[in-house]
XYZ file of C-alpha atoms in Angstrom:
382
model
C 43.418 27.117 12.645
C 43.074 24.302 15.192
C 45.575 21.475 14.779
C 44.144 19.103 17.392
C 43.307 15.741 15.872
C 39.997 14.177 16.914
C 39.707 10.717 15.384
C 36.150 10.044 14.305
C 35.340 13.718 14.955
C 34.739 12.715 18.576
C 33.076 15.636 20.353
C 33.724 18.053 17.481
C 30.924 20.541 16.798
C 30.346 20.883 13.063
C 26.802 22.303 12.884
C 23.870 23.694 14.814
C 20.538 21.883 14.696
C 17.069 22.298 16.115
C 16.014 18.749 15.251
C 17.133 16.372 17.980
C 19.302 16.352 21.069
C 20.929 13.435 22.874
C 22.006 13.690 26.516
C 24.168 10.631 26.986
C 24.655 11.063 30.734
C 20.970 11.542 31.533
C 19.744 9.044 28.934
C 17.519 11.645 27.322
C 16.496 12.076 23.689
C 14.308 14.885 22.384
C 12.919 15.764 18.956
C 12.241 19.493 18.538
C 12.026 19.820 22.343
C 9.636 16.890 22.889
C 10.822 13.877 24.903
C 11.079 10.633 22.975
C 8.889 8.983 25.607
C 6.004 11.397 24.974
C 6.321 11.129 21.203
C 6.663 7.341 21.111
C 3.702 6.791 23.410
C 1.473 9.616 22.241
C 2.150 10.439 18.590
C 2.044 8.484 15.353
C 5.101 8.154 13.146
C 3.482 10.505 10.616
C 3.099 13.130 13.355
C 6.771 12.761 14.232
C 7.847 13.104 10.597
C 5.720 16.238 10.317
C 7.355 17.567 13.486
C 10.852 16.984 12.125
C 10.052 18.572 8.782
C 7.887 21.486 9.913
C 9.128 22.267 13.414
C 5.858 21.700 15.243
C 3.304 18.966 15.807
C 0.410 19.048 13.323
C -3.197 19.862 14.016
C -5.769 17.231 13.059
C -6.365 18.918 9.692
C -2.640 19.303 9.021
C -2.011 15.668 9.894
C -4.841 14.487 7.658
C -3.467 16.500 4.734
C 0.122 15.423 5.408
C -0.784 11.749 5.711
C -2.783 11.921 2.496
C 0.192 13.480 0.690
C 2.405 10.591 1.832
C -0.189 7.966 0.991
C -0.636 9.149 -2.580
C 3.110 8.795 -3.217
C 3.490 5.159 -2.102
C 3.377 3.475 -5.514
C 6.595 2.917 -7.460
C 7.159 2.595 -11.186
C 7.002 -0.870 -12.764
C 10.589 -0.512 -13.967
C 11.729 -0.045 -10.372
C 9.794 -3.139 -9.315
C 11.379 -5.089 -12.154
C 14.829 -4.066 -10.955
C 13.939 -5.028 -7.383
C 12.842 -8.449 -8.617
C 16.153 -8.885 -10.445
C 18.051 -7.945 -7.294
C 16.031 -10.441 -5.264
C 16.692 -13.173 -7.845
C 20.413 -12.358 -7.663
C 20.299 -12.814 -3.867
C 21.437 -9.231 -3.316
C 21.800 -8.044 0.277
C 18.699 -6.129 1.391
C 20.589 -2.917 2.232
C 22.355 -2.974 -1.117
C 19.047 -3.601 -2.880
C 17.470 -0.678 -1.017
C 20.401 1.571 -1.901
C 20.051 0.703 -5.582
C 16.277 1.121 -5.597
C 16.334 4.535 -3.912
C 18.923 5.761 -6.368
C 16.777 4.499 -9.231
C 13.690 6.283 -7.896
C 15.261 9.581 -8.913
C 14.733 8.639 -12.570
C 10.984 8.981 -12.003
C 11.110 12.147 -9.885
C 8.689 14.683 -11.426
C 10.688 17.603 -10.021
C 14.118 16.316 -10.992
C 14.912 19.620 -12.732
C 14.233 21.730 -9.647
C 16.971 24.164 -8.656
C 19.317 22.802 -5.963
C 18.437 25.671 -3.603
C 14.665 25.173 -4.003
C 14.194 23.669 -0.561
C 10.428 23.325 -0.924
C 11.033 21.091 -3.950
C 13.598 19.167 -1.913
C 11.004 18.614 0.818
C 8.499 17.314 -1.728
C 11.123 14.988 -3.184
C 11.916 13.809 0.334
C 8.246 13.108 0.917
C 8.190 10.870 -2.156
C 11.279 8.978 -1.017
C 9.835 8.490 2.472
C 6.559 7.199 1.063
C 8.124 4.810 -1.451
C 10.834 3.140 0.633
C 8.349 0.906 2.523
C 6.881 -0.210 -0.811
C 10.339 -0.945 -2.216
C 11.470 -2.893 0.821
C 8.295 -4.953 1.135
C 8.387 -5.761 -2.593
C 11.979 -6.977 -2.292
C 10.996 -9.405 0.461
C 7.960 -10.649 -1.493
C 10.099 -11.303 -4.559
C 12.615 -13.196 -2.422
C 9.781 -15.477 -1.353
C 8.716 -16.025 -4.961
C 5.545 -13.989 -4.449
C 4.132 -10.885 -6.090
C 4.283 -7.544 -4.264
C 1.238 -6.417 -2.323
C -0.173 -3.055 -3.368
C -0.189 -0.350 -0.670
C -3.428 0.031 1.282
C -4.434 3.713 1.369
C -6.513 3.123 4.493
C -3.505 2.101 6.594
C -0.851 4.270 8.186
C 2.769 3.949 7.133
C 3.713 1.398 9.803
C 0.653 -0.813 9.436
C 0.816 -0.589 5.650
C 4.417 -1.809 5.603
C 3.538 -4.875 7.681
C 0.550 -5.468 5.411
C 2.652 -5.234 2.229
C 5.227 -7.533 3.812
C 2.802 -10.345 4.712
C -0.368 -9.706 2.741
C -2.313 -9.635 6.019
C -3.414 -6.570 7.934
C -1.565 -6.474 11.277
C -3.402 -6.478 14.579
C -3.520 -3.336 16.669
C -0.613 -4.276 18.958
C 1.679 -5.139 16.047
C 0.826 -1.937 14.165
C 1.278 0.252 17.252
C 4.537 -1.454 18.192
C 6.040 -1.034 14.741
C 4.847 2.566 14.520
C 6.532 3.224 17.858
C 9.756 1.564 16.707
C 9.838 3.801 13.628
C 9.421 6.877 15.821
C 12.271 5.778 18.086
C 14.615 5.520 15.092
C 13.485 8.630 13.202
C 16.401 10.830 14.260
C 19.378 10.770 16.588
C 21.657 13.758 16.202
C 24.690 13.698 13.926
C 25.257 9.964 13.747
C 27.396 8.575 10.915
C 24.611 8.153 8.360
C 23.034 11.525 9.117
C 26.398 13.248 8.850
C 27.046 11.431 5.570
C 23.746 12.729 4.199
C 24.597 16.236 5.379
C 28.032 16.160 3.759
C 26.440 15.148 0.471
C 23.711 17.747 0.918
C 26.297 20.453 1.604
C 27.485 20.082 -2.002
C 23.885 20.932 -3.026
C 23.513 17.472 -4.517
C 19.930 16.244 -4.853
C 18.148 14.619 -1.918
C 18.172 11.194 -3.620
C 21.966 11.272 -3.509
C 21.929 12.284 0.150
C 19.519 9.501 1.152
C 21.402 6.939 -0.931
C 24.594 7.982 0.857
C 22.879 7.663 4.212
C 21.814 4.115 3.356
C 25.377 3.282 2.371
C 26.731 4.599 5.684
C 24.079 2.770 7.686
C 24.915 -0.529 6.010
C 28.278 -0.696 7.788
C 28.397 -3.127 10.730
C 29.631 -0.434 13.113
C 26.467 1.611 12.611
C 23.292 -0.176 11.628
C 23.646 -3.925 12.006
C 23.586 -4.493 15.768
C 19.871 -5.318 15.940
C 20.390 -8.216 13.544
C 23.438 -9.320 15.529
C 21.404 -9.305 18.751
C 18.725 -11.540 17.295
C 21.302 -13.963 15.960
C 22.773 -14.236 19.465
C 19.306 -14.842 20.932
C 18.693 -17.578 18.380
C 22.064 -19.108 19.216
C 21.016 -19.181 22.858
C 17.718 -20.781 21.905
C 19.440 -23.520 19.906
C 22.000 -24.195 22.618
C 21.805 -27.064 25.097
C 22.642 -24.570 27.832
C 20.237 -22.607 29.963
C 20.225 -19.007 28.721
C 21.910 -17.803 31.888
C 24.571 -20.490 31.546
C 25.041 -19.552 27.901
C 25.703 -15.904 28.653
C 28.106 -16.795 31.479
C 30.047 -19.094 29.147
C 30.090 -16.489 26.375
C 31.530 -13.893 28.756
C 34.136 -16.362 29.995
C 35.147 -16.965 26.370
C 35.593 -13.233 25.839
C 32.685 -12.879 23.422
C 31.212 -9.428 22.892
C 27.449 -9.270 23.334
C 25.889 -6.967 20.706
C 23.412 -4.295 21.688
C 25.534 -2.986 24.558
C 27.340 0.311 24.727
C 26.819 3.447 22.680
C 28.986 6.224 21.309
C 26.867 8.784 23.183
C 24.847 7.082 25.946
C 26.552 6.207 29.224
C 23.298 4.856 30.678
C 20.478 2.742 29.278
C 19.231 4.085 25.971
C 15.759 5.619 26.560
C 14.580 3.989 23.341
C 15.581 0.577 24.703
C 13.374 1.127 27.746
C 10.345 1.760 25.548
C 10.971 -1.236 23.311
C 11.515 -3.444 26.364
C 7.942 -2.620 27.407
C 6.669 -3.481 23.927
C 8.650 -6.718 23.888
C 6.927 -7.787 27.095
C 3.504 -6.948 25.660
C 4.245 -8.988 22.550
C 5.523 -11.834 24.738
C 2.178 -11.994 26.501
C 0.503 -12.685 23.156
C 3.103 -15.084 21.777
C 6.446 -16.606 22.737
C 7.881 -15.294 25.977
C 11.370 -16.734 25.589
C 12.819 -13.856 23.533
C 11.830 -11.348 26.175
C 13.170 -13.617 28.910
C 16.487 -14.021 27.119
C 17.009 -10.277 26.769
C 16.053 -9.439 30.341
C 18.253 -12.213 31.722
C 21.223 -10.996 29.682
C 20.638 -7.432 30.831
C 20.380 -8.452 34.479
C 23.580 -10.486 34.261
C 25.663 -7.945 32.346
C 24.446 -4.723 33.933
C 23.896 -5.782 37.524
C 26.165 -8.760 38.116
C 29.015 -7.900 35.765
C 28.867 -4.220 36.680
C 28.696 -2.810 33.165
C 26.524 0.043 34.362
C 29.396 1.303 36.510
C 31.540 1.360 33.357
C 28.988 3.389 31.400
C 27.951 0.408 29.283
C 24.221 -0.302 29.036
C 21.652 -1.673 26.568
C 21.121 0.437 23.468
C 18.063 0.516 21.237
C 19.327 -2.386 19.125
C 19.283 -4.751 22.088
C 15.485 -4.723 22.177
C 14.563 -3.739 18.615
C 15.904 -7.034 17.274
C 13.643 -9.210 19.409
C 10.680 -6.880 18.874
C 11.032 -7.116 15.090
C 11.366 -10.891 15.350
C 8.197 -11.080 17.441
C 6.476 -9.116 14.667
C 7.534 -11.777 12.151
C 10.023 -9.596 10.268
C 12.970 -11.401 8.590
C 16.234 -10.765 10.417
C 18.154 -9.319 7.470
C 15.475 -6.636 7.012
C 16.180 -5.066 10.413
C 18.827 -2.647 9.156
C 16.818 -1.660 6.045
C 13.914 -0.913 8.403
C 16.314 1.260 10.388
C 17.029 3.102 7.117
C 13.322 3.372 6.370
C 12.599 4.966 9.726
C 15.668 7.249 9.670
C 15.112 8.610 6.137
C 12.898 11.522 7.301
C 15.621 12.469 9.785
C 18.250 12.487 7.053
C 16.020 14.655 4.902
C 15.294 17.053 7.758
C 18.996 17.498 8.520
C 19.901 18.086 4.878
C 17.205 20.721 4.427
C 18.066 22.394 7.735
C 21.742 22.555 6.810
C 21.051 23.826 3.302
C 19.054 26.741 4.715
C 22.408 28.255 5.709
C 24.688 26.077 3.627
C 28.445 25.900 3.709
C 30.325 23.145 1.909
C 31.621 20.665 4.491
C 35.332 20.403 3.841
C 37.506 19.243 6.755
C 41.217 18.665 6.405
C 43.643 15.897 7.326
C 47.027 16.162 8.961
C 49.594 15.144 6.351
C 51.932 12.375 7.554
C 53.567 11.418 4.258
C 57.122 12.096 3.026
C 58.420 15.559 2.139
C 60.719 16.762 -0.693
C 60.725 13.571 -2.751
C 63.000 13.779 -5.768
C 61.113 13.023 -8.960
C 62.698 10.373 -11.222
C 61.543 10.183 -14.863
C 59.789 6.988 -15.877
C 62.627 5.724 -18.096
C 65.082 5.986 -15.191
C 63.033 4.179 -12.540
């Protein structure tokens, strides 16, 4: 039995997976052997979800059938919508509202009585969760605005449909493609904290709703899922400042402020997903406001090239560009992390099912550091 202590399980192998691989030194991410660049630029989000769940890219007929199966599951029960409205009226945090709603969805699961080891049933349940989360999240935002939810449009893909349900207007081609690409970039990323949380829950053979709810809870922590929101808040602070954006970043560094969106637990070079979203940010800038793109590129140039962060293995991660991209798409800032959860849900499901195929209860141990041989004193003598 190994007694070495690795805080945060740093570098500890706990499972084998054929889903995704991250090479932090080379800045490379693959899903099922395909580079993230090829998938993001050449495949739809539905194709990527199919790949994660089935191990191969779909044919045209398979994709049509798979997309139809997702589309028909988008609606949620009126009782769930009523609860979402109550959460919006109570000014609940979006991630907490999403966590509650996903947990509640299990009450309307038609295969709730399926055996825990029936992995095909688990996959079908996961499909329902994946299809309904965009509806839940868009409805929450509509209720916050005092408006009624927009029904899903069966003629739109998952990404375009979410933007449509959010605003009531069908997105243009660039917006739909950009958001679809962003979902693909966030679909999976090895054994990150939320994925591992879902796997731990899944290893007990708990239902997939519990595993996804746990993943949402883990992702809600500021050390995991909130950096994209933090980045946008910094960019807005720059915009509202009297300083030039280069002057602002120089002053912030002098004051010892930490700039969000930099550094990663795995990557020592620029996150490949950040490179792709940087391209999309520039495209969006050409159609709208250019300042957000200019702010991010100026910050990157200053920190990476002039401050030498690259030599220290610190570079932009995906959050550094996803925040401004989502803002350019008109998405409210506090929905960025729930969108992260929405895109990552198929990855959580894939990891749970993969692990349960050869399941072993995840049960690590801790090194005891407490007292030994305490003498017990009866209550009346204490």
